XYZ file of C-alpha atoms in Angstrom:
691
model
C -64.283 28.010 2.521
C -65.504 27.940 -1.189
C -68.861 30.039 -2.790
C -70.691 28.760 -4.877
C -73.240 30.255 -8.545
C -75.899 28.612 -10.348
C -76.279 28.493 -14.811
C -80.203 27.899 -15.205
C -78.680 26.986 -18.747
C -78.276 23.461 -19.921
C -75.431 22.215 -17.693
C -73.674 19.604 -20.303
C -73.264 23.040 -23.429
C -70.187 25.460 -22.328
C -72.762 28.189 -21.498
C -73.656 26.519 -18.098
C -69.379 26.352 -17.464
C -68.464 28.625 -14.756
C -65.097 30.745 -14.012
C -64.542 31.817 -10.200
C -62.170 34.825 -10.062
C -61.271 37.472 -7.369
C -60.791 40.540 -9.058
C -59.289 42.537 -6.312
C -60.095 42.134 -2.070
C -60.043 45.719 0.122
C -57.705 46.132 1.568
C -54.459 45.049 -0.458
C -51.171 46.054 1.354
C -48.870 44.581 -1.027
C -48.864 44.253 -4.854
C -49.517 40.085 -4.864
C -53.659 38.716 -3.309
C -53.520 37.910 -0.103
C -56.199 35.247 -1.004
C -56.256 32.710 -4.342
C -59.641 30.831 -5.239
C -60.339 27.565 -7.145
C -61.746 29.020 -10.617
C -63.359 25.072 -10.955
C -64.225 24.675 -6.950
C -64.294 27.798 -5.782
C -62.474 27.399 -3.311
C -61.037 30.754 -1.047
C -57.928 29.696 0.562
C -54.637 31.979 2.091
C -51.753 32.738 -1.540
C -48.468 32.230 -0.294
C -47.897 35.587 -0.109
C -50.961 35.533 2.509
C -50.069 32.791 4.291
C -46.349 34.464 5.148
C -47.573 37.941 5.924
C -51.757 37.513 7.556
C -51.764 39.093 11.572
C -54.789 39.551 12.957
C -52.835 42.736 14.654
C -51.931 44.773 11.390
C -54.837 44.019 10.473
C -58.852 41.117 10.681
C -61.177 42.214 8.274
C -60.157 41.720 4.439
C -63.153 41.694 2.183
C -63.060 40.300 -1.389
C -64.592 40.529 -4.286
C -65.258 37.380 -6.403
C -66.266 37.363 -9.569
C -67.846 34.238 -11.897
C -68.715 34.088 -15.906
C -69.780 31.121 -18.332
C -68.436 29.746 -20.883
C -65.721 29.254 -19.195
C -65.109 32.449 -18.956
C -62.945 31.998 -22.431
C -65.459 35.091 -24.232
C -66.186 38.642 -23.685
C -69.546 37.278 -23.883
C -69.685 35.335 -21.441
C -72.531 36.449 -18.582
C -70.361 37.920 -15.053
C -71.616 37.980 -12.049
C -69.839 38.392 -8.498
C -70.016 38.558 -4.877
C -68.568 39.386 -1.385
C -67.144 38.146 0.959
C -66.239 39.592 3.686
C -63.024 37.692 5.689
C -61.979 37.713 8.678
C -58.410 36.557 10.035
C -57.954 35.136 14.142
C -55.307 34.606 16.248
C -53.780 30.981 15.861
C -54.427 29.149 19.098
C -51.473 26.424 18.223
C -48.457 27.317 18.845
C -46.273 25.550 20.153
C -44.925 27.007 24.237
C -41.457 28.461 24.242
C -39.043 26.221 25.502
C -39.635 24.047 29.624
C -37.390 24.314 31.535
C -36.976 21.695 33.853
C -35.220 20.700 37.009
C -33.347 17.599 37.311
C -34.236 15.406 40.375
C -37.143 17.296 41.593
C -39.053 15.581 44.147
C -42.237 16.501 43.710
C -45.463 14.246 42.614
C -45.242 13.183 39.202
C -46.618 13.554 36.743
C -46.252 17.218 36.715
C -47.856 19.349 34.078
C -44.859 22.152 32.412
C -47.318 22.559 30.065
C -50.425 23.241 27.007
C -51.437 23.790 23.985
C -54.384 23.856 22.258
C -56.232 23.806 18.920
C -58.011 25.806 16.722
C -59.963 22.682 16.164
C -62.767 21.586 18.442
C -62.712 17.771 19.355
C -59.281 16.986 18.444
C -57.530 14.232 19.146
C -54.831 15.717 21.249
C -51.149 12.654 21.014
C -46.983 13.341 21.333
C -44.359 11.849 19.220
C -41.113 11.020 20.115
C -37.812 11.895 18.040
C -35.353 10.452 19.303
C -35.617 6.648 20.472
C -35.851 6.535 24.080
C -35.740 3.160 26.336
C -38.549 5.273 28.363
C -39.785 8.374 26.965
C -41.280 10.285 30.254
C -43.851 12.865 28.816
C -47.042 12.493 28.402
C -49.676 14.520 27.228
C -53.207 14.966 27.323
C -57.197 14.965 25.909
C -57.346 18.711 26.938
C -53.360 19.859 25.368
C -51.607 19.214 28.671
C -48.751 18.162 28.839
C -47.116 16.534 32.003
C -43.056 15.128 32.876
C -44.207 11.429 34.160
C -40.528 10.465 36.206
C -37.667 13.054 37.527
C -34.908 13.814 35.252
C -31.688 12.890 35.598
C -29.121 15.924 33.719
C -25.871 14.145 33.999
C -27.621 11.113 32.271
C -29.652 14.024 29.572
C -29.779 17.156 29.496
C -31.882 18.272 26.913
C -35.270 16.806 24.297
C -37.200 17.171 22.289
C -39.981 15.933 20.250
C -44.075 16.779 18.852
C -47.338 17.436 19.978
C -49.732 15.988 16.815
C -53.921 16.419 16.430
C -56.221 13.965 14.765
C -59.419 13.507 14.220
C -61.852 10.944 14.666
C -61.035 9.554 11.740
C -57.197 9.630 12.520
C -56.527 12.608 9.901
C -53.701 14.938 10.559
C -55.523 18.017 11.721
C -52.761 21.447 11.765
C -48.838 20.431 11.420
C -46.382 18.826 13.929
C -45.876 21.174 17.394
C -42.187 21.302 18.050
C -41.166 21.180 21.727
C -37.972 21.320 23.737
C -37.169 20.916 27.071
C -34.299 21.603 28.792
C -33.207 19.543 32.198
C -32.054 21.869 34.199
C -28.845 21.223 36.741
C -28.554 21.758 40.373
C -25.703 20.396 42.447
C -25.547 16.160 42.593
C -22.437 15.651 42.108
C -19.347 15.010 43.450
C -16.221 16.058 42.499
C -14.270 13.098 40.655
C -10.583 12.394 40.967
C -9.267 11.866 37.189
C -6.935 9.368 38.490
C -6.194 7.454 41.577
C -3.064 8.712 41.490
C -1.442 11.628 39.830
C 2.069 11.393 39.829
C 4.066 13.434 39.200
C 7.611 14.471 39.141
C 10.383 17.130 40.143
C 14.279 18.083 39.712
C 16.068 17.962 42.434
C 17.462 21.618 41.229
C 13.193 23.421 40.960
C 13.679 26.620 41.757
C 10.872 28.406 43.894
C 7.754 28.595 42.275
C 8.263 26.427 39.675
C 5.152 24.339 37.571
C 5.321 20.432 38.543
C 2.416 19.823 36.750
C -1.431 19.431 37.707
C -4.205 17.515 39.261
C -7.296 17.209 37.277
C -10.444 16.197 38.433
C -14.063 16.718 37.137
C -17.920 17.563 38.355
C -20.929 15.504 36.146
C -23.032 19.363 37.174
C -23.613 21.716 34.303
C -20.610 22.902 32.960
C -19.410 27.053 33.454
C -21.690 27.169 36.455
C -21.459 26.943 40.070
C -22.234 23.924 40.856
C -19.404 22.435 38.707
C -16.764 24.905 39.952
C -13.962 22.912 42.110
C -11.121 25.011 44.447
C -7.975 22.992 45.268
C -6.650 22.718 48.960
C -3.470 20.984 50.145
C -4.960 19.347 53.562
C -1.550 17.042 53.703
C 2.420 16.345 53.240
C 4.573 12.660 53.507
C 7.562 13.092 54.703
C 6.961 16.871 56.729
C 11.201 16.935 55.352
C 12.571 19.401 55.459
C 9.968 21.459 55.807
C 5.932 20.268 56.113
C 4.941 23.348 53.334
C 7.300 22.338 50.141
C 4.271 22.851 48.103
C 1.497 24.981 47.103
C -1.588 23.990 44.942
C -3.481 26.680 43.257
C -6.780 26.762 44.566
C -8.760 27.372 40.879
C -6.569 25.501 38.491
C -5.359 22.615 40.801
C -1.454 23.775 38.965
C 0.489 22.436 41.663
C 4.349 24.567 42.453
C 7.267 24.692 44.874
C 7.117 26.857 47.029
C 10.824 28.112 47.317
C 12.917 25.124 48.863
C 15.144 23.096 45.901
C 14.344 19.483 46.321
C 17.448 16.963 47.441
C 16.648 13.910 46.637
C 19.285 12.122 49.551
C 16.306 13.976 51.845
C 14.254 12.781 50.152
C 13.363 10.329 46.938
C 9.243 11.478 46.779
C 6.443 12.913 48.955
C 2.642 11.888 49.034
C -0.120 14.736 49.270
C -3.462 14.562 50.160
C -5.354 17.366 48.302
C -9.191 18.426 48.703
C -11.791 19.206 45.372
C -14.753 20.493 46.335
C -17.722 22.267 44.382
C -20.337 24.481 46.512
C -21.781 21.179 48.225
C -19.719 18.253 47.949
C -15.774 18.014 48.557
C -13.247 14.696 47.664
C -9.732 14.306 48.448
C -7.305 12.851 45.466
C -4.030 11.468 46.165
C -0.509 13.087 44.494
C 2.604 11.514 44.624
C 6.009 13.119 43.247
C 8.794 11.422 42.464
C 12.192 13.633 42.666
C 14.581 12.889 39.662
C 17.553 13.258 40.143
C 19.480 15.916 38.604
C 23.468 15.517 36.630
C 25.834 17.355 39.278
C 28.024 14.736 39.074
C 30.836 13.538 36.046
C 32.005 10.150 34.890
C 34.971 9.190 36.158
C 37.625 6.628 34.911
C 39.056 4.549 36.806
C 41.857 4.323 35.014
C 43.641 7.368 33.769
C 46.129 5.524 31.263
C 44.761 1.747 29.808
C 48.392 1.759 27.669
C 48.690 0.110 24.549
C 47.870 -2.623 22.292
C 49.564 -4.199 19.616
C 48.029 -5.847 16.923
C 48.067 -6.922 13.073
C 45.976 -4.785 10.181
C 44.477 -7.554 8.839
C 42.353 -7.571 11.961
C 38.893 -8.313 11.564
C 36.478 -5.175 11.876
C 34.336 -5.292 15.138
C 37.534 -7.604 17.004
C 36.910 -5.794 20.567
C 39.974 -4.213 21.331
C 40.304 -2.553 25.321
C 37.529 -3.193 27.597
C 36.784 0.782 29.212
C 35.072 1.175 32.645
C 33.543 4.696 34.328
C 31.889 5.270 37.251
C 29.202 8.585 37.957
C 26.455 8.874 41.377
C 24.563 9.304 39.354
C 21.172 7.848 40.273
C 21.486 4.511 38.050
C 19.830 4.122 35.161
C 18.603 7.545 34.237
C 19.869 9.937 31.297
C 22.436 11.150 34.243
C 24.214 8.649 34.847
C 24.329 6.010 31.966
C 27.538 6.969 29.847
C 28.682 7.854 26.519
C 31.863 6.927 25.104
C 34.051 8.074 22.517
C 36.785 8.534 20.444
C 38.183 12.490 21.072
C 41.588 12.997 19.470
C 43.340 10.165 17.678
C 41.060 8.716 15.299
C 39.681 11.038 11.989
C 39.073 8.154 10.620
C 36.580 6.889 12.835
C 38.442 3.667 12.737
C 37.221 3.389 16.371
C 34.524 3.401 18.019
C 32.442 2.631 21.589
C 30.273 0.960 22.581
C 29.147 0.253 26.169
C 26.953 -1.733 27.990
C 23.438 -0.083 28.896
C 24.113 -3.440 32.697
C 26.967 -1.955 33.210
C 28.442 1.037 32.268
C 31.350 -1.084 30.539
C 32.950 -0.078 27.220
C 34.191 -1.684 24.771
C 36.833 -0.285 22.164
C 36.230 -2.395 18.479
C 37.918 -2.341 15.580
C 34.713 0.149 12.970
C 36.950 0.039 9.799
C 40.236 -2.490 8.198
C 42.996 -1.459 9.704
C 45.997 0.191 7.939
C 49.646 0.015 8.448
C 50.725 1.828 5.168
C 48.047 5.071 6.353
C 48.932 4.492 9.897
C 51.427 2.274 12.593
C 50.522 4.289 16.017
C 47.381 5.415 16.354
C 47.035 7.799 19.751
C 43.098 7.795 21.101
C 42.506 9.757 24.122
C 38.799 8.429 25.581
C 36.378 10.683 27.426
C 33.224 9.854 29.203
C 29.798 11.852 28.709
C 26.005 11.759 30.211
C 23.115 11.732 27.674
C 21.804 14.492 30.040
C 23.223 17.773 30.026
C 25.630 18.967 33.152
C 23.405 20.951 35.870
C 25.090 24.363 35.436
C 28.069 24.859 37.893
C 29.761 21.175 36.496
C 31.465 20.911 34.107
C 33.634 17.653 33.022
C 36.789 17.671 33.608
C 40.129 15.108 32.812
C 39.074 12.284 35.579
C 36.983 11.972 32.991
C 39.181 11.511 29.812
C 42.142 7.968 29.322
C 44.793 8.102 27.346
C 44.840 3.712 24.257
C 47.652 3.648 22.470
C 47.923 0.839 19.665
C 50.527 -0.365 17.049
C 49.627 -1.740 14.042
C 51.963 -3.807 12.301
C 52.232 -5.666 8.674
C 50.953 -7.826 7.265
C 51.384 -9.387 3.616
C 48.048 -8.117 1.802
C 47.076 -9.092 -2.194
C 46.959 -5.931 -4.648
C 44.064 -3.650 -4.039
C 42.330 -2.214 -7.587
C 41.549 1.362 -7.061
C 37.814 -0.185 -8.407
C 35.405 -2.194 -7.751
C 34.295 -3.066 -11.054
C 34.813 -2.285 -14.048
C 32.422 -1.730 -17.175
C 32.610 -0.665 -20.580
C 31.295 -0.448 -23.795
C 32.095 -1.132 -27.588
C 30.347 -2.587 -30.599
C 30.605 -5.588 -31.626
C 32.363 -5.028 -34.687
C 35.609 -3.450 -33.318
C 38.286 -4.678 -35.115
C 40.706 -6.856 -32.971
C 43.163 -5.493 -31.166
C 40.645 -2.541 -30.416
C 41.714 -1.068 -26.652
C 38.469 -1.897 -24.711
C 39.977 -0.001 -20.845
C 42.478 -0.348 -19.114
C 42.900 -1.241 -15.274
C 45.426 -0.308 -12.209
C 45.684 -2.154 -8.231
C 48.289 -1.015 -6.667
C 50.084 -3.389 -3.147
C 49.560 -1.820 -0.630
C 53.676 -3.041 0.895
C 55.325 -1.494 -3.049
C 55.121 -4.772 -4.222
C 55.302 -5.007 -8.476
C 51.885 -6.394 -9.383
C 50.974 -8.900 -12.488
C 47.198 -8.704 -14.461
C 45.579 -11.825 -15.616
C 42.016 -12.717 -17.968
C 40.071 -15.272 -15.949
C 36.260 -16.543 -17.081
C 37.416 -15.728 -20.855
C 36.263 -18.908 -22.059
C 35.069 -16.867 -25.935
C 38.416 -15.742 -25.738
C 37.492 -12.270 -26.830
C 39.788 -11.079 -24.721
C 43.862 -9.849 -23.679
C 44.666 -8.497 -20.461
C 48.676 -6.740 -21.193
C 50.362 -8.190 -17.485
C 52.269 -5.152 -17.385
C 50.388 -1.547 -17.703
C 46.778 -3.767 -17.201
C 45.517 -2.922 -20.656
C 42.568 -4.728 -22.522
C 41.940 -5.334 -25.618
C 39.629 -7.805 -28.393
C 41.157 -10.806 -28.968
C 38.910 -11.454 -31.695
C 35.431 -10.457 -32.698
C 33.160 -10.254 -30.515
C 29.122 -11.604 -31.170
C 26.705 -9.212 -29.514
C 24.508 -11.856 -30.231
C 25.647 -14.678 -28.491
C 26.526 -12.879 -25.405
C 25.274 -9.069 -24.747
C 26.627 -8.977 -21.929
C 30.414 -10.396 -21.408
C 31.312 -10.704 -17.522
C 35.157 -11.998 -17.024
C 37.548 -11.653 -13.803
C 40.729 -9.982 -14.180
C 43.001 -10.535 -11.475
C 46.008 -8.731 -9.465
C 48.513 -11.067 -7.804
C 52.742 -9.883 -6.960
C 55.005 -10.992 -9.227
C 57.129 -12.243 -6.152
C 53.815 -14.273 -4.564
C 51.968 -14.902 -6.194
C 49.643 -16.313 -4.354
C 48.560 -12.835 -3.058
C 46.098 -11.968 -5.106
C 42.937 -10.404 -5.900
C 39.994 -10.207 -8.804
C 37.732 -7.723 -9.296
C 34.392 -7.965 -12.685
C 34.429 -6.653 -15.360
C 31.265 -6.009 -17.809
C 31.541 -5.683 -21.184
C 28.245 -4.213 -22.132
C 28.444 -5.513 -26.072
C 26.363 -2.599 -28.691
C 24.741 -4.301 -30.992
C 25.485 -3.290 -35.303
C 23.445 -4.391 -38.144
C 25.313 -8.223 -38.740
C 22.247 -10.479 -39.985
C 19.574 -10.632 -42.374
C 16.785 -12.279 -41.524
C 15.844 -15.211 -41.689
C 12.389 -17.165 -42.105
C 10.913 -18.677 -39.082
C 8.256 -20.762 -39.673
C 7.991 -24.511 -38.030
C 4.800 -25.645 -41.243
C 5.211 -26.419 -44.316
C 2.737 -24.465 -46.409
C 0.289 -26.081 -49.378
C -2.811 -24.801 -50.396
C -6.362 -27.812 -51.369
C -5.944 -27.812 -54.776
C -7.789 -27.765 -56.974
C -7.972 -24.320 -55.548
C -10.748 -21.847 -54.962
C -10.149 -18.290 -54.530
C -8.908 -15.928 -52.211
C -6.480 -18.468 -50.505
C -4.376 -17.141 -48.928
C -0.929 -18.064 -45.790
C 1.008 -16.586 -42.844
C 4.591 -16.138 -43.744
C 6.858 -14.779 -40.764
C 10.564 -13.787 -40.723
C 12.375 -12.701 -37.862
C 16.141 -10.613 -36.907
C 18.855 -11.938 -34.549
C 19.552 -8.288 -34.300
C 19.007 -5.741 -31.335
C 15.550 -3.704 -31.909
C 16.280 -0.461 -30.751
C 12.772 0.125 -31.497
C 10.605 -2.265 -33.628
C 11.936 -4.734 -36.107
C 10.515 -3.917 -39.740
C 11.541 -6.472 -42.177
C 10.030 -6.003 -45.981
C 9.405 -8.898 -47.827
C 9.356 -8.914 -51.448
C 8.753 -11.257 -54.859
C 11.739 -12.473 -56.804
C 10.560 -10.601 -59.861
C 10.341 -12.749 -62.287
C 7.476 -13.761 -65.014
C 6.586 -17.828 -63.112
C 6.137 -15.660 -59.999
C 4.492 -12.207 -61.130
C 2.229 -15.011 -62.641
C 1.779 -17.195 -59.378
C 1.652 -15.590 -56.497
C 2.051 -11.590 -54.621
C 2.779 -10.745 -50.370
C 0.539 -8.685 -48.883
C 1.933 -6.889 -45.198
C 0.946 -7.855 -42.004
C 3.029 -6.099 -39.436
C 6.621 -6.023 -39.259
C 7.824 -8.861 -39.525
C 4.601 -11.574 -40.641
C 3.484 -10.623 -44.272
C 0.961 -13.345 -46.563
C 1.405 -14.872 -49.794
C -1.603 -15.867 -52.139
C -1.954 -17.039 -55.090
C -3.246 -15.114 -57.974
C -5.139 -18.010 -59.802
C -6.023 -21.237 -59.213
C -5.112 -22.665 -62.736
C -2.824 -24.385 -60.177
C -1.877 -28.384 -60.982
C -1.298 -30.634 -58.295
C 2.336 -30.291 -57.356
C 5.465 -28.649 -55.384
C 5.713 -25.066 -56.484
C 9.150 -22.549 -55.581
C 8.124 -19.052 -54.909
C 11.665 -17.421 -54.221
C 11.670 -14.247 -53.024
C 13.929 -11.264 -51.331
C 13.164 -9.741 -46.875
C 14.613 -7.235 -46.052
C 15.401 -5.901 -42.574
C 15.543 -1.680 -41.730
C 18.859 -1.723 -40.005
C 21.259 0.600 -41.229
C 22.344 0.276 -43.476
C 19.890 -2.860 -44.513
C 20.736 -6.618 -44.547
C 19.276 -8.869 -46.693
C 18.785 -12.714 -47.327
C 17.124 -14.209 -50.790
C 15.204 -16.613 -49.542
C 12.778 -20.197 -51.830
C 9.772 -20.715 -50.626
C 8.477 -24.310 -51.595
C 4.585 -24.266 -51.630
C 3.201 -27.398 -52.238
C -0.970 -27.950 -54.104
C -2.052 -31.215 -52.594
C -5.448 -32.775 -52.944
C -6.936 -32.077 -47.919
C -8.904 -34.504 -46.518
C -11.336 -32.960 -43.967
C -10.069 -31.446 -42.011
C -7.836 -29.507 -44.621
C -4.675 -31.587 -44.179
C -2.620 -31.833 -46.741
C -2.155 -35.862 -48.407
C 1.102 -36.143 -49.444
C 2.012 -39.549 -51.836
C 5.498 -41.116 -50.334
C 7.501 -42.955 -52.729
C 9.276 -45.883 -52.830
C 13.300 -44.917 -53.611
C 15.075 -47.219 -55.689
C 18.217 -46.912 -55.374
C 21.490 -49.010 -53.507
C 22.308 -49.829 -49.878
C 24.755 -47.416 -48.547
C 28.381 -48.560 -46.623
C 27.042 -49.413 -43.144
C 23.460 -51.244 -44.674
C 25.701 -53.031 -46.776
C 27.405 -55.032 -44.086
C 24.662 -54.964 -41.642
C 22.584 -56.716 -43.687
C 25.873 -59.701 -44.683
C 26.038 -59.135 -41.230
C 22.527 -60.708 -40.270
C 22.519 -62.968 -43.473
C 26.277 -65.004 -41.878
C 24.551 -64.809 -38.555
C 21.279 -66.804 -39.970
C 23.444 -69.031 -41.925
C 25.771 -69.787 -39.067
C 22.383 -70.904 -36.944
C 20.662 -73.121 -39.178
C 24.521 -74.856 -40.097
C 24.776 -75.367 -36.379
C 22.133 -76.226 -35.905
C 22.638 -79.091 -37.578
C 25.296 -80.511 -36.903
C 24.290 -80.574 -33.349
C 20.810 -82.776 -34.967
C 23.796 -85.151 -37.190
C 25.930 -86.066 -33.282
C 22.503 -86.514 -31.366
C 21.024 -89.312 -34.218
C 24.959 -90.870 -34.291
C 24.517 -90.952 -29.829
C 21.315 -93.168 -30.360
C 22.909 -94.843 -33.133
C 25.267 -96.011 -31.128
C 23.358 -96.576 -28.015
C 21.286 -98.469 -30.593
C 23.855 -101.353 -31.449
C 25.349 -101.480 -28.180
C 21.801 -102.150 -26.738
C 21.250 -104.788 -29.899
C 24.768 -106.950 -28.962
C 23.202 -107.463 -25.065
C 20.564 -109.269 -25.683
C 21.834 -111.283 -28.350
C 24.693 -112.567 -25.401
C 21.887 -112.892 -23.135
C 20.485 -115.601 -26.086
C 23.360 -117.082 -26.634
C 24.072 -118.312 -22.814
C 19.757 -119.521 -22.789
C 21.245 -121.812 -25.731
C 23.742 -123.222 -23.794
């Protein structure tokens, strides 16, 4: 509501500016006021505390003392008046109903009224607002606030609904806060039990004792969980075949767990059983199929077809993987199971695993192969005891015996073998500055037959090493240089003295450690020049490198020679560990070539230095800052080769001229003779005519 006061003073002055307040109200059972007023408009509303605590059951009437002051209530001289306002608290009609329960699949005519809501305000428009986006919303509301379900519900499709009821005035504005309506669909027993699998397949070993669990038949019911509607009961209707009895199996009524009644199964009597199991709820029943397969137990041991495979003689050079023997054992258990698969092993006589036996899973045939190289010098004969076992444990009371064992001997003959080194690779590390004849490493090889061994080197193309052919000691033969080869590889050869063809190689890897034996050097592929005339602040970059190994980073120091001309003309500024700037110290340079002598020093231990003389050209430059360098003709005598070339060229030219003249003269002489002959012939003809 709103209170309103008037003031006869000029409304354009502060004298008529009114300020409303509620000093107190009766009763006031709380520390905070239950009502509040807008100081400018006089609108009265519940405070936040009032919105929470107002309850007509506790207090339904309040008297508010409303005060109004002019001068905007800012001064003590303001005029004041007050009025009592009576507030009555009523019970709100706009309340959400409790959760509504609707039985599924109702056969009543629809729509069916399920509840009603009432607004506190008259002439409102009721609407429902979906919380979820459903393909078809099965609820509606009329203009009396009555809520309806418009069609039968199915709990198995959706077991609960939530939506809002709202009220609007004629302008379409909301009147009340939305009310949330909750619907629960009540289950009825309308779903039969369903077998989880078309056929439930279980396995049981033939020696299982009575009461052993075989497995569980799983079935489901779409009715509400943990209610009588979805409670299932299990019962065996039939067993096929009914041997040795017709009640070999038992099923727990409430869980569907299948058990043996008390008879151990025998696969030789029946390898599988088919059961028909009835599953029921309070109304419906379903028949489920169960197939139980009897699994063979491992009660048969493998038996070798021969107790002794006698012997074989082979050369020690026979390659690894060679098959020496095929063996066969048989097992009476069910084929293609862990009870009948055979594993062959060398039980005795092979402490170093020289042999291995592989089984063909199709035939259970075993193949004895060489697993490690044979060695006549280590073992001339192998007395093998081979056993056959199954991966599946034997049943209680059955044990492997001598029928699962067989014997086999392998005789090994000697073959002349090459020497063998004690190491596959020899490595050594030396400083590159060690003196000649320094011992590098000692290699050692032995001949399996005990023959004497001679040592030699192959691949020592730099001739840095030599080897003592008797002791295997390798020495340096000349100065080493890490900058040429940081890692030097050669082959060490061991050969029999009496049969040089029997030899064996092993690599020697020599790692050379760097010493500071190379002074730094300039590394520039461009000429140094400055454009004439100099303007000042010119500089050019110079670079130096060091061939020695840089363990961390290279630091090269550039320093100019300490003479008057150099000090007066040039200066050097360090850029980093390998670069520096060379700069002219003045601009009074002539157009010619100058020298800048300097020393470059590395940071090795001990440090090495190199003296260099830089030529710097002061020259006229093009617009592209390129130096014009005038090429002067050299006035010098030709070399011997040049003289010979010139002489040969002259002789060839003279020969060509003389030859041409000679051929020209011959041609003229020939033409002259021909002319004379023609003249003579013509005279003769004339003479004949005169006659």
